[in-house]
């Protein structure tokens, strides 16, 4: 993934697909909305600006730096509640028990995470090889690469990065760590570049590998699956779920989840009785992309895809 979640595109710029997201959520003044990926609050500010005194905005992020920004800017507003944790846990947060009128999940790594070398996400900026969105939880990328065998590393690079040279890169990582520990992003990026032919591709040779390791370290796809289920469970009838993804692995999960709840499964001729199906979601449009005006000021939005669904009332679904 070349860019990250658009919690903020860049200083002075609106977050990724800002106007489309606010339109998709259809914010009601007295509604309750959850931003599961606060980042630096770009989308949250837009939602809060449309809420009346009776509305509520629930903010989540597992990055402590993002939560610090949320606390500093929003904690004094009685309409706002803040929770540090993955959106996969949203159904366990007491504040969501009363139901939600809208949920936003803006996936992937945020621009502040990418741009700060010390977070270890970027192959373009040398820093500690960490990659954890929550630096207080789980293994860092360096710790995992120090213990995983070449088969496990290759599997991660292929599964989450679709890296065709996964086995060759994995063998090189294991051979290099026997000589010296891999603890810096530049070390890993240079090592991958040394065994990867650049060819005609414009992207850096380490792009797919860094994406794959980051997704694995942060359990991003498992969290997405759990987060979609949790958001679905907490949405009120008529509530909207808006998800921005940045690569095909994420988008496929979102698309399949929406289809599972909105479309009858294909018929099975071996079944003597046709299975009944009651849709509980309605998809709103297809995959939306950022427009040219946004791309001109925020190139990281180029790979962004927005999908939106609305929860159907029970009587409408029957």
mmCIF file of C-alpha atoms in Angstrom:
data_model
loop_
_atom_site.group_PDB
_atom_site.id
_atom_site.type_symbol
_atom_site.label_atom_id
_atom_site.label_comp_id
_atom_site.label_asym_id
_atom_site.label_seq_id
_atom_site.Cartn_x
_atom_site.Cartn_y
_atom_site.Cartn_z
ATOM 1 C CA UNK A 1 0.000 0.000 0.000
ATOM 2 C CA UNK A 2 1.560 3.228 -1.078
ATOM 3 C CA UNK A 3 -0.505 5.423 1.175
ATOM 4 C CA UNK A 4 -2.169 4.962 4.492
ATOM 5 C CA UNK A 5 -5.524 5.529 6.033
ATOM 6 C CA UNK A 6 -6.603 9.050 5.405
ATOM 7 C CA UNK A 7 -7.142 10.112 8.972
ATOM 8 C CA UNK A 8 -5.272 13.135 7.743
ATOM 9 C CA UNK A 9 -3.715 13.409 4.336
ATOM 10 C CA UNK A 10 -1.171 16.084 5.132
ATOM 11 C CA UNK A 11 -1.046 19.269 7.157
ATOM 12 C CA UNK A 12 -3.611 21.692 5.754
ATOM 13 C CA UNK A 13 -5.301 19.047 3.614
ATOM 14 C CA UNK A 14 -8.640 17.383 4.216
ATOM 15 C CA UNK A 15 -8.570 13.643 4.991
ATOM 16 C CA UNK A 16 -9.078 11.095 2.234
ATOM 17 C CA UNK A 17 -12.487 11.271 0.506
ATOM 18 C CA UNK A 18 -13.732 13.770 3.100
ATOM 19 C CA UNK A 19 -16.813 14.990 1.227
ATOM 20 C CA UNK A 20 -17.821 11.496 0.104
ATOM 21 C CA UNK A 21 -17.525 10.146 3.647
ATOM 22 C CA UNK A 22 -19.682 12.880 5.180
ATOM 23 C CA UNK A 23 -22.262 12.410 2.436
ATOM 24 C CA UNK A 24 -22.195 8.632 2.944
ATOM 25 C CA UNK A 25 -22.727 8.853 6.706
ATOM 26 C CA UNK A 26 -25.731 11.176 6.237
ATOM 27 C CA UNK A 27 -25.111 12.740 9.650
ATOM 28 C CA UNK A 28 -28.241 13.522 11.670
ATOM 29 C CA UNK A 29 -27.938 16.218 14.308
ATOM 30 C CA UNK A 30 -29.096 13.993 17.158
ATOM 31 C CA UNK A 31 -27.448 10.779 15.943
ATOM 32 C CA UNK A 32 -24.612 8.703 17.384
ATOM 33 C CA UNK A 33 -21.566 8.129 15.178
ATOM 34 C CA UNK A 34 -18.351 6.188 15.636
ATOM 35 C CA UNK A 35 -15.017 6.923 13.974
ATOM 36 C CA UNK A 36 -13.069 3.702 14.464
ATOM 37 C CA UNK A 37 -9.812 5.114 13.075
ATOM 38 C CA UNK A 38 -9.442 8.602 14.520
ATOM 39 C CA UNK A 39 -5.895 9.245 13.260
ATOM 40 C CA UNK A 40 -5.611 13.014 13.518
ATOM 41 C CA UNK A 41 -9.335 13.704 13.498
ATOM 42 C CA UNK A 42 -10.011 14.974 9.991
ATOM 43 C CA UNK A 43 -13.222 13.042 9.449
ATOM 44 C CA UNK A 44 -14.220 13.368 13.111
ATOM 45 C CA UNK A 45 -14.168 17.165 12.920
ATOM 46 C CA UNK A 46 -16.476 17.024 9.917
ATOM 47 C CA UNK A 47 -18.968 14.763 11.690
ATOM 48 C CA UNK A 48 -18.872 16.828 14.883
ATOM 49 C CA UNK A 49 -19.531 19.977 12.883
ATOM 50 C CA UNK A 50 -22.847 18.494 11.733
ATOM 51 C CA UNK A 51 -23.995 17.262 15.152
ATOM 52 C CA UNK A 52 -26.382 19.210 17.339
ATOM 53 C CA UNK A 53 -26.269 19.360 21.134
ATOM 54 C CA UNK A 54 -28.048 16.002 21.366
ATOM 55 C CA UNK A 55 -25.651 14.157 19.050
ATOM 56 C CA UNK A 56 -22.783 11.910 20.073
ATOM 57 C CA UNK A 57 -19.410 11.165 18.522
ATOM 58 C CA UNK A 58 -17.439 8.102 19.630
ATOM 59 C CA UNK A 59 -13.743 8.063 18.771
ATOM 60 C CA UNK A 60 -11.450 5.027 18.684
ATOM 61 C CA UNK A 61 -7.834 4.386 17.761
ATOM 62 C CA UNK A 62 -5.230 1.924 18.990
ATOM 63 C CA UNK A 63 -2.399 4.396 18.439
ATOM 64 C CA UNK A 64 -1.626 6.266 21.692
ATOM 65 C CA UNK A 65 -0.441 9.323 19.775
ATOM 66 C CA UNK A 66 -3.800 9.537 17.979
ATOM 67 C CA UNK A 67 -5.644 9.192 21.272
ATOM 68 C CA UNK A 68 -3.522 11.977 22.754
ATOM 69 C CA UNK A 69 -4.658 14.264 19.923
ATOM 70 C CA UNK A 70 -8.274 13.230 20.465
ATOM 71 C CA UNK A 71 -8.055 13.922 24.188
ATOM 72 C CA UNK A 72 -6.430 17.292 23.633
ATOM 73 C CA UNK A 73 -8.893 18.499 21.002
ATOM 74 C CA UNK A 74 -12.180 16.794 21.876
ATOM 75 C CA UNK A 75 -12.254 15.636 25.508
ATOM 76 C CA UNK A 76 -13.867 18.879 26.698
ATOM 77 C CA UNK A 77 -16.849 18.420 24.346
ATOM 78 C CA UNK A 78 -19.660 16.620 26.228
ATOM 79 C CA UNK A 79 -20.859 15.044 22.967
ATOM 80 C CA UNK A 80 -17.566 13.161 22.519
ATOM 81 C CA UNK A 81 -16.352 9.903 24.091
ATOM 82 C CA UNK A 82 -12.867 8.482 23.460
ATOM 83 C CA UNK A 83 -11.584 4.895 23.677
ATOM 84 C CA UNK A 84 -8.101 3.564 23.001
ATOM 85 C CA UNK A 85 -8.315 0.242 21.202
ATOM 86 C CA UNK A 86 -8.925 -1.482 17.907
ATOM 87 C CA UNK A 87 -12.276 -1.015 16.193
ATOM 88 C CA UNK A 88 -12.524 -4.808 16.390
ATOM 89 C CA UNK A 89 -13.481 -4.195 20.034
ATOM 90 C CA UNK A 90 -16.166 -1.593 19.379
ATOM 91 C CA UNK A 91 -19.074 -3.826 20.394
ATOM 92 C CA UNK A 92 -17.422 -4.286 23.819
ATOM 93 C CA UNK A 93 -17.338 -0.547 24.471
ATOM 94 C CA UNK A 94 -20.244 0.431 26.695
ATOM 95 C CA UNK A 95 -20.736 3.669 24.765
ATOM 96 C CA UNK A 96 -21.921 1.685 21.713
ATOM 97 C CA UNK A 97 -24.571 -0.299 23.600
ATOM 98 C CA UNK A 98 -27.351 2.139 22.660
ATOM 99 C CA UNK A 99 -26.749 1.635 18.947
ATOM 100 C CA UNK A 100 -24.983 3.624 16.235
ATOM 101 C CA UNK A 101 -26.330 5.673 13.349
ATOM 102 C CA UNK A 102 -23.059 5.607 11.458
ATOM 103 C CA UNK A 103 -19.630 3.953 11.575
ATOM 104 C CA UNK A 104 -16.498 4.962 9.675
ATOM 105 C CA UNK A 105 -13.510 2.654 9.276
ATOM 106 C CA UNK A 106 -10.594 4.292 7.438
ATOM 107 C CA UNK A 107 -8.182 1.386 7.086
ATOM 108 C CA UNK A 108 -4.431 0.970 6.950
ATOM 109 C CA UNK A 109 -1.580 3.065 8.260
ATOM 110 C CA UNK A 110 -2.151 6.778 8.829
ATOM 111 C CA UNK A 111 -0.109 9.559 7.300
ATOM 112 C CA UNK A 112 1.377 10.612 10.683
ATOM 113 C CA UNK A 113 2.488 7.021 11.259
ATOM 114 C CA UNK A 114 4.101 6.853 7.823
ATOM 115 C CA UNK A 115 5.761 10.224 8.107
ATOM 116 C CA UNK A 116 7.409 9.725 11.511
ATOM 117 C CA UNK A 117 10.549 7.623 11.036
ATOM 118 C CA UNK A 118 10.553 6.471 14.662
ATOM 119 C CA UNK A 119 7.339 4.483 14.089
ATOM 120 C CA UNK A 120 9.159 2.181 11.666
ATOM 121 C CA UNK A 121 6.486 1.987 8.957
ATOM 122 C CA UNK A 122 8.322 3.612 6.075
ATOM 123 C CA UNK A 123 11.101 2.154 3.949
ATOM 124 C CA UNK A 124 11.839 5.702 2.810
ATOM 125 C CA UNK A 125 12.764 6.971 6.282
ATOM 126 C CA UNK A 126 15.262 5.124 8.441
ATOM 127 C CA UNK A 127 13.977 4.270 11.885
ATOM 128 C CA UNK A 128 13.504 1.392 14.323
ATOM 129 C CA UNK A 129 11.934 -1.625 12.620
ATOM 130 C CA UNK A 130 8.727 -1.560 14.663
ATOM 131 C CA UNK A 131 5.523 -1.125 12.562
ATOM 132 C CA UNK A 132 3.109 -1.547 15.481
ATOM 133 C CA UNK A 133 0.126 0.786 15.433
ATOM 134 C CA UNK A 134 -0.109 0.137 19.163
ATOM 135 C CA UNK A 135 3.515 0.180 20.336
ATOM 136 C CA UNK A 136 2.455 -1.242 23.704
ATOM 137 C CA UNK A 137 1.019 -4.443 22.274
ATOM 138 C CA UNK A 138 2.465 -7.489 20.558
ATOM 139 C CA UNK A 139 5.728 -8.091 18.748
ATOM 140 C CA UNK A 140 7.557 -5.499 16.703
ATOM 141 C CA UNK A 141 8.528 -6.312 13.132
ATOM 142 C CA UNK A 142 12.152 -6.665 14.258
ATOM 143 C CA UNK A 143 11.220 -9.163 16.984
ATOM 144 C CA UNK A 144 9.165 -11.268 14.599
ATOM 145 C CA UNK A 145 11.796 -11.249 11.851
ATOM 146 C CA UNK A 146 14.393 -12.335 14.419
ATOM 147 C CA UNK A 147 12.528 -15.553 15.295
ATOM 148 C CA UNK A 148 10.377 -16.577 12.290
ATOM 149 C CA UNK A 149 11.732 -19.204 9.898
ATOM 150 C CA UNK A 150 12.026 -18.552 6.186
ATOM 151 C CA UNK A 151 8.827 -20.459 5.360
ATOM 152 C CA UNK A 152 6.738 -18.350 7.747
ATOM 153 C CA UNK A 153 8.278 -15.106 6.464
ATOM 154 C CA UNK A 154 7.714 -16.125 2.835
ATOM 155 C CA UNK A 155 4.101 -17.055 3.596
ATOM 156 C CA UNK A 156 3.429 -13.632 5.151
ATOM 157 C CA UNK A 157 5.066 -11.772 2.249
ATOM 158 C CA UNK A 158 3.005 -13.711 -0.284
ATOM 159 C CA UNK A 159 -0.316 -13.750 1.589
ATOM 160 C CA UNK A 160 -0.419 -10.115 2.665
ATOM 161 C CA UNK A 161 1.792 -8.456 0.064
ATOM 162 C CA UNK A 162 1.312 -10.729 -2.951
ATOM 163 C CA UNK A 163 5.079 -10.553 -3.299
ATOM 164 C CA UNK A 164 6.206 -12.882 -6.091
ATOM 165 C CA UNK A 165 9.781 -12.976 -4.783
ATOM 166 C CA UNK A 166 8.672 -13.905 -1.259
ATOM 167 C CA UNK A 167 10.841 -17.017 -0.891
ATOM 168 C CA UNK A 168 13.978 -15.330 -2.141
ATOM 169 C CA UNK A 169 13.439 -12.348 0.165
ATOM 170 C CA UNK A 170 12.700 -14.622 3.134
ATOM 171 C CA UNK A 171 15.901 -16.614 2.607
ATOM 172 C CA UNK A 172 17.889 -13.381 2.365
ATOM 173 C CA UNK A 173 16.379 -12.107 5.638
ATOM 174 C CA UNK A 174 17.267 -15.294 7.497
ATOM 175 C CA UNK A 175 20.803 -15.326 6.071
ATOM 176 C CA UNK A 176 21.383 -11.660 6.966
ATOM 177 C CA UNK A 177 20.061 -11.921 10.512
ATOM 178 C CA UNK A 178 22.561 -14.722 11.166
ATOM 179 C CA UNK A 179 25.260 -12.131 10.498
ATOM 180 C CA UNK A 180 23.644 -9.135 12.191
ATOM 181 C CA UNK A 181 20.186 -8.387 13.641
ATOM 182 C CA UNK A 182 17.728 -6.535 11.420
ATOM 183 C CA UNK A 183 16.639 -3.650 13.630
ATOM 184 C CA UNK A 184 16.291 -0.664 11.255
ATOM 185 C CA UNK A 185 13.888 -0.006 8.394
ATOM 186 C CA UNK A 186 16.719 1.036 6.095
ATOM 187 C CA UNK A 187 18.506 -2.267 6.744
ATOM 188 C CA UNK A 188 15.461 -4.247 5.660
ATOM 189 C CA UNK A 189 14.638 -2.017 2.692
ATOM 190 C CA UNK A 190 18.217 -2.147 1.402
ATOM 191 C CA UNK A 191 18.372 -5.913 1.839
ATOM 192 C CA UNK A 192 15.154 -6.436 -0.128
ATOM 193 C CA UNK A 193 16.334 -4.063 -2.863
ATOM 194 C CA UNK A 194 19.613 -5.995 -3.131
ATOM 195 C CA UNK A 195 17.827 -9.246 -4.007
ATOM 196 C CA UNK A 196 14.982 -7.765 -6.059
ATOM 197 C CA UNK A 197 15.383 -6.731 -9.682
ATOM 198 C CA UNK A 198 13.908 -3.236 -10.013
ATOM 199 C CA UNK A 199 12.599 -3.920 -13.493
ATOM 200 C CA UNK A 200 10.087 -1.472 -14.948
ATOM 201 C CA UNK A 201 8.078 -1.012 -11.752
ATOM 202 C CA UNK A 202 7.942 2.508 -10.363
ATOM 203 C CA UNK A 203 7.402 1.397 -6.782
ATOM 204 C CA UNK A 204 10.279 0.655 -4.410
ATOM 205 C CA UNK A 205 11.205 -3.064 -4.310
ATOM 206 C CA UNK A 206 10.381 -3.171 -0.584
ATOM 207 C CA UNK A 207 6.839 -1.776 -0.939
ATOM 208 C CA UNK A 208 4.937 -5.060 -0.936
ATOM 209 C CA UNK A 209 7.097 -6.641 1.765
ATOM 210 C CA UNK A 210 6.690 -3.699 4.135
ATOM 211 C CA UNK A 211 2.931 -3.760 3.530
ATOM 212 C CA UNK A 212 2.770 -7.489 4.225
ATOM 213 C CA UNK A 213 4.797 -7.341 7.443
ATOM 214 C CA UNK A 214 2.773 -4.383 8.719
ATOM 215 C CA UNK A 215 -0.556 -6.096 8.033
ATOM 216 C CA UNK A 216 0.639 -9.258 9.766
ATOM 217 C CA UNK A 217 2.151 -7.529 12.802
ATOM 218 C CA UNK A 218 -1.026 -5.510 13.395
ATOM 219 C CA UNK A 219 -3.490 -8.332 12.563
ATOM 220 C CA UNK A 220 -5.181 -5.874 10.236
ATOM 221 C CA UNK A 221 -7.300 -8.290 8.209
ATOM 222 C CA UNK A 222 -8.499 -10.235 11.255
ATOM 223 C CA UNK A 223 -9.344 -6.938 12.966
ATOM 224 C CA UNK A 224 -11.223 -5.799 9.854
ATOM 225 C CA UNK A 225 -13.360 -8.946 9.798
ATOM 226 C CA UNK A 226 -14.135 -8.592 13.519
ATOM 227 C CA UNK A 227 -14.734 -4.845 13.168
ATOM 228 C CA UNK A 228 -17.222 -5.271 10.337
ATOM 229 C CA UNK A 229 -19.200 -7.801 12.380
ATOM 230 C CA UNK A 230 -19.126 -5.529 15.444
ATOM 231 C CA UNK A 231 -20.216 -2.469 13.487
ATOM 232 C CA UNK A 232 -23.014 -4.448 11.842
ATOM 233 C CA UNK A 233 -24.219 -5.650 15.243
ATOM 234 C CA UNK A 234 -24.282 -2.138 16.707
ATOM 235 C CA UNK A 235 -25.821 -0.273 13.747
ATOM 236 C CA UNK A 236 -29.355 0.969 14.187
ATOM 237 C CA UNK A 237 -31.868 0.460 11.399
ATOM 238 C CA UNK A 238 -31.027 3.031 8.740
ATOM 239 C CA UNK A 239 -27.490 3.362 10.096
ATOM 240 C CA UNK A 240 -24.642 3.639 7.621
ATOM 241 C CA UNK A 241 -21.318 1.771 7.536
ATOM 242 C CA UNK A 242 -18.607 3.492 5.462
ATOM 243 C CA UNK A 243 -15.263 1.774 4.891
ATOM 244 C CA UNK A 244 -12.219 3.185 3.100
ATOM 245 C CA UNK A 245 -9.694 0.555 2.036
ATOM 246 C CA UNK A 246 -6.359 0.965 0.325
ATOM 247 C CA UNK A 247 -5.547 -2.393 -1.220
ATOM 248 C CA UNK A 248 -7.346 -5.364 -2.720
ATOM 249 C CA UNK A 249 -7.047 -7.623 0.339
ATOM 250 C CA UNK A 250 -9.001 -5.163 2.487
ATOM 251 C CA UNK A 251 -11.481 -4.235 -0.221
ATOM 252 C CA UNK A 252 -12.251 -7.884 -0.961
ATOM 253 C CA UNK A 253 -13.175 -8.508 2.683
ATOM 254 C CA UNK A 254 -15.445 -5.440 2.758
ATOM 255 C CA UNK A 255 -17.094 -6.287 -0.560
ATOM 256 C CA UNK A 256 -17.743 -9.892 0.477
ATOM 257 C CA UNK A 257 -19.122 -8.832 3.872
ATOM 258 C CA UNK A 258 -21.557 -6.407 2.272
ATOM 259 C CA UNK A 259 -22.602 -9.040 -0.283
ATOM 260 C CA UNK A 260 -23.114 -11.656 2.434
ATOM 261 C CA UNK A 261 -25.752 -9.481 4.093
ATOM 262 C CA UNK A 262 -27.323 -7.880 1.011
ATOM 263 C CA UNK A 263 -27.458 -10.572 -1.683
ATOM 264 C CA UNK A 264 -28.907 -14.065 -1.698
ATOM 265 C CA UNK A 265 -26.187 -16.712 -2.096
ATOM 266 C CA UNK A 266 -26.045 -18.607 -5.406
ATOM 267 C CA UNK A 267 -28.549 -21.446 -5.638
ATOM 268 C CA UNK A 268 -27.442 -25.040 -5.064
ATOM 269 C CA UNK A 269 -29.119 -27.589 -7.345
ATOM 270 C CA UNK A 270 -28.301 -30.359 -4.853
ATOM 271 C CA UNK A 271 -30.553 -28.738 -2.242
ATOM 272 C CA UNK A 272 -34.141 -30.032 -2.608
ATOM 273 C CA UNK A 273 -35.615 -26.895 -1.026
ATOM 274 C CA UNK A 274 -34.511 -23.406 -1.931
ATOM 275 C CA UNK A 275 -33.052 -21.630 1.085
ATOM 276 C CA UNK A 276 -34.791 -18.378 2.026
ATOM 277 C CA UNK A 277 -32.705 -15.231 2.304
ATOM 278 C CA UNK A 278 -33.563 -11.979 4.037
ATOM 279 C CA UNK A 279 -31.242 -9.057 3.262
ATOM 280 C CA UNK A 280 -30.208 -7.015 6.276
ATOM 281 C CA UNK A 281 -27.916 -4.552 4.489
ATOM 282 C CA UNK A 282 -28.398 -2.414 1.399
ATOM 283 C CA UNK A 283 -25.285 -1.387 -0.473
ATOM 284 C CA UNK A 284 -25.245 2.239 -1.592
ATOM 285 C CA UNK A 285 -23.525 2.487 -4.948
ATOM 286 C CA UNK A 286 -20.376 0.597 -5.796
ATOM 287 C CA UNK A 287 -16.705 1.231 -5.145
ATOM 288 C CA UNK A 288 -16.068 4.991 -5.019
ATOM 289 C CA UNK A 289 -12.668 6.511 -5.781
ATOM 290 C CA UNK A 290 -11.149 9.879 -4.975
ATOM 291 C CA UNK A 291 -11.712 12.493 -7.667
ATOM 292 C CA UNK A 292 -9.007 14.239 -9.669
ATOM 293 C CA UNK A 293 -9.184 17.404 -7.572
ATOM 294 C CA UNK A 294 -8.348 15.431 -4.429
ATOM 295 C CA UNK A 295 -5.613 13.436 -6.120
ATOM 296 C CA UNK A 296 -3.937 16.675 -7.193
ATOM 297 C CA UNK A 297 -3.373 17.659 -3.551
ATOM 298 C CA UNK A 298 -3.225 14.216 -1.926
ATOM 299 C CA UNK A 299 -1.554 11.524 -4.057
ATOM 300 C CA UNK A 300 -1.978 9.019 -1.204
ATOM 301 C CA UNK A 301 -5.694 8.934 -2.005
ATOM 302 C CA UNK A 302 -5.005 7.277 -5.367
ATOM 303 C CA UNK A 303 -5.546 3.747 -4.060
ATOM 304 C CA UNK A 304 -8.455 4.607 -1.746
ATOM 305 C CA UNK A 305 -11.776 2.808 -2.269
ATOM 306 C CA UNK A 306 -14.931 3.772 -0.354
ATOM 307 C CA UNK A 307 -17.797 1.317 0.088
ATOM 308 C CA UNK A 308 -21.019 2.148 1.939
ATOM 309 C CA UNK A 309 -23.925 0.069 3.197
ATOM 310 C CA UNK A 310 -27.084 0.847 5.151
ATOM 311 C CA UNK A 311 -28.707 -1.444 7.704
ATOM 312 C CA UNK A 312 -32.277 -2.321 6.789
ATOM 313 C CA UNK A 313 -35.175 -2.029 9.237
ATOM 314 C CA UNK A 314 -36.499 -5.401 10.362
ATOM 315 C CA UNK A 315 -39.932 -4.866 8.778
ATOM 316 C CA UNK A 316 -38.292 -3.939 5.468
ATOM 317 C CA UNK A 317 -36.091 -6.997 5.574
ATOM 318 C CA UNK A 318 -38.952 -9.400 6.290
#
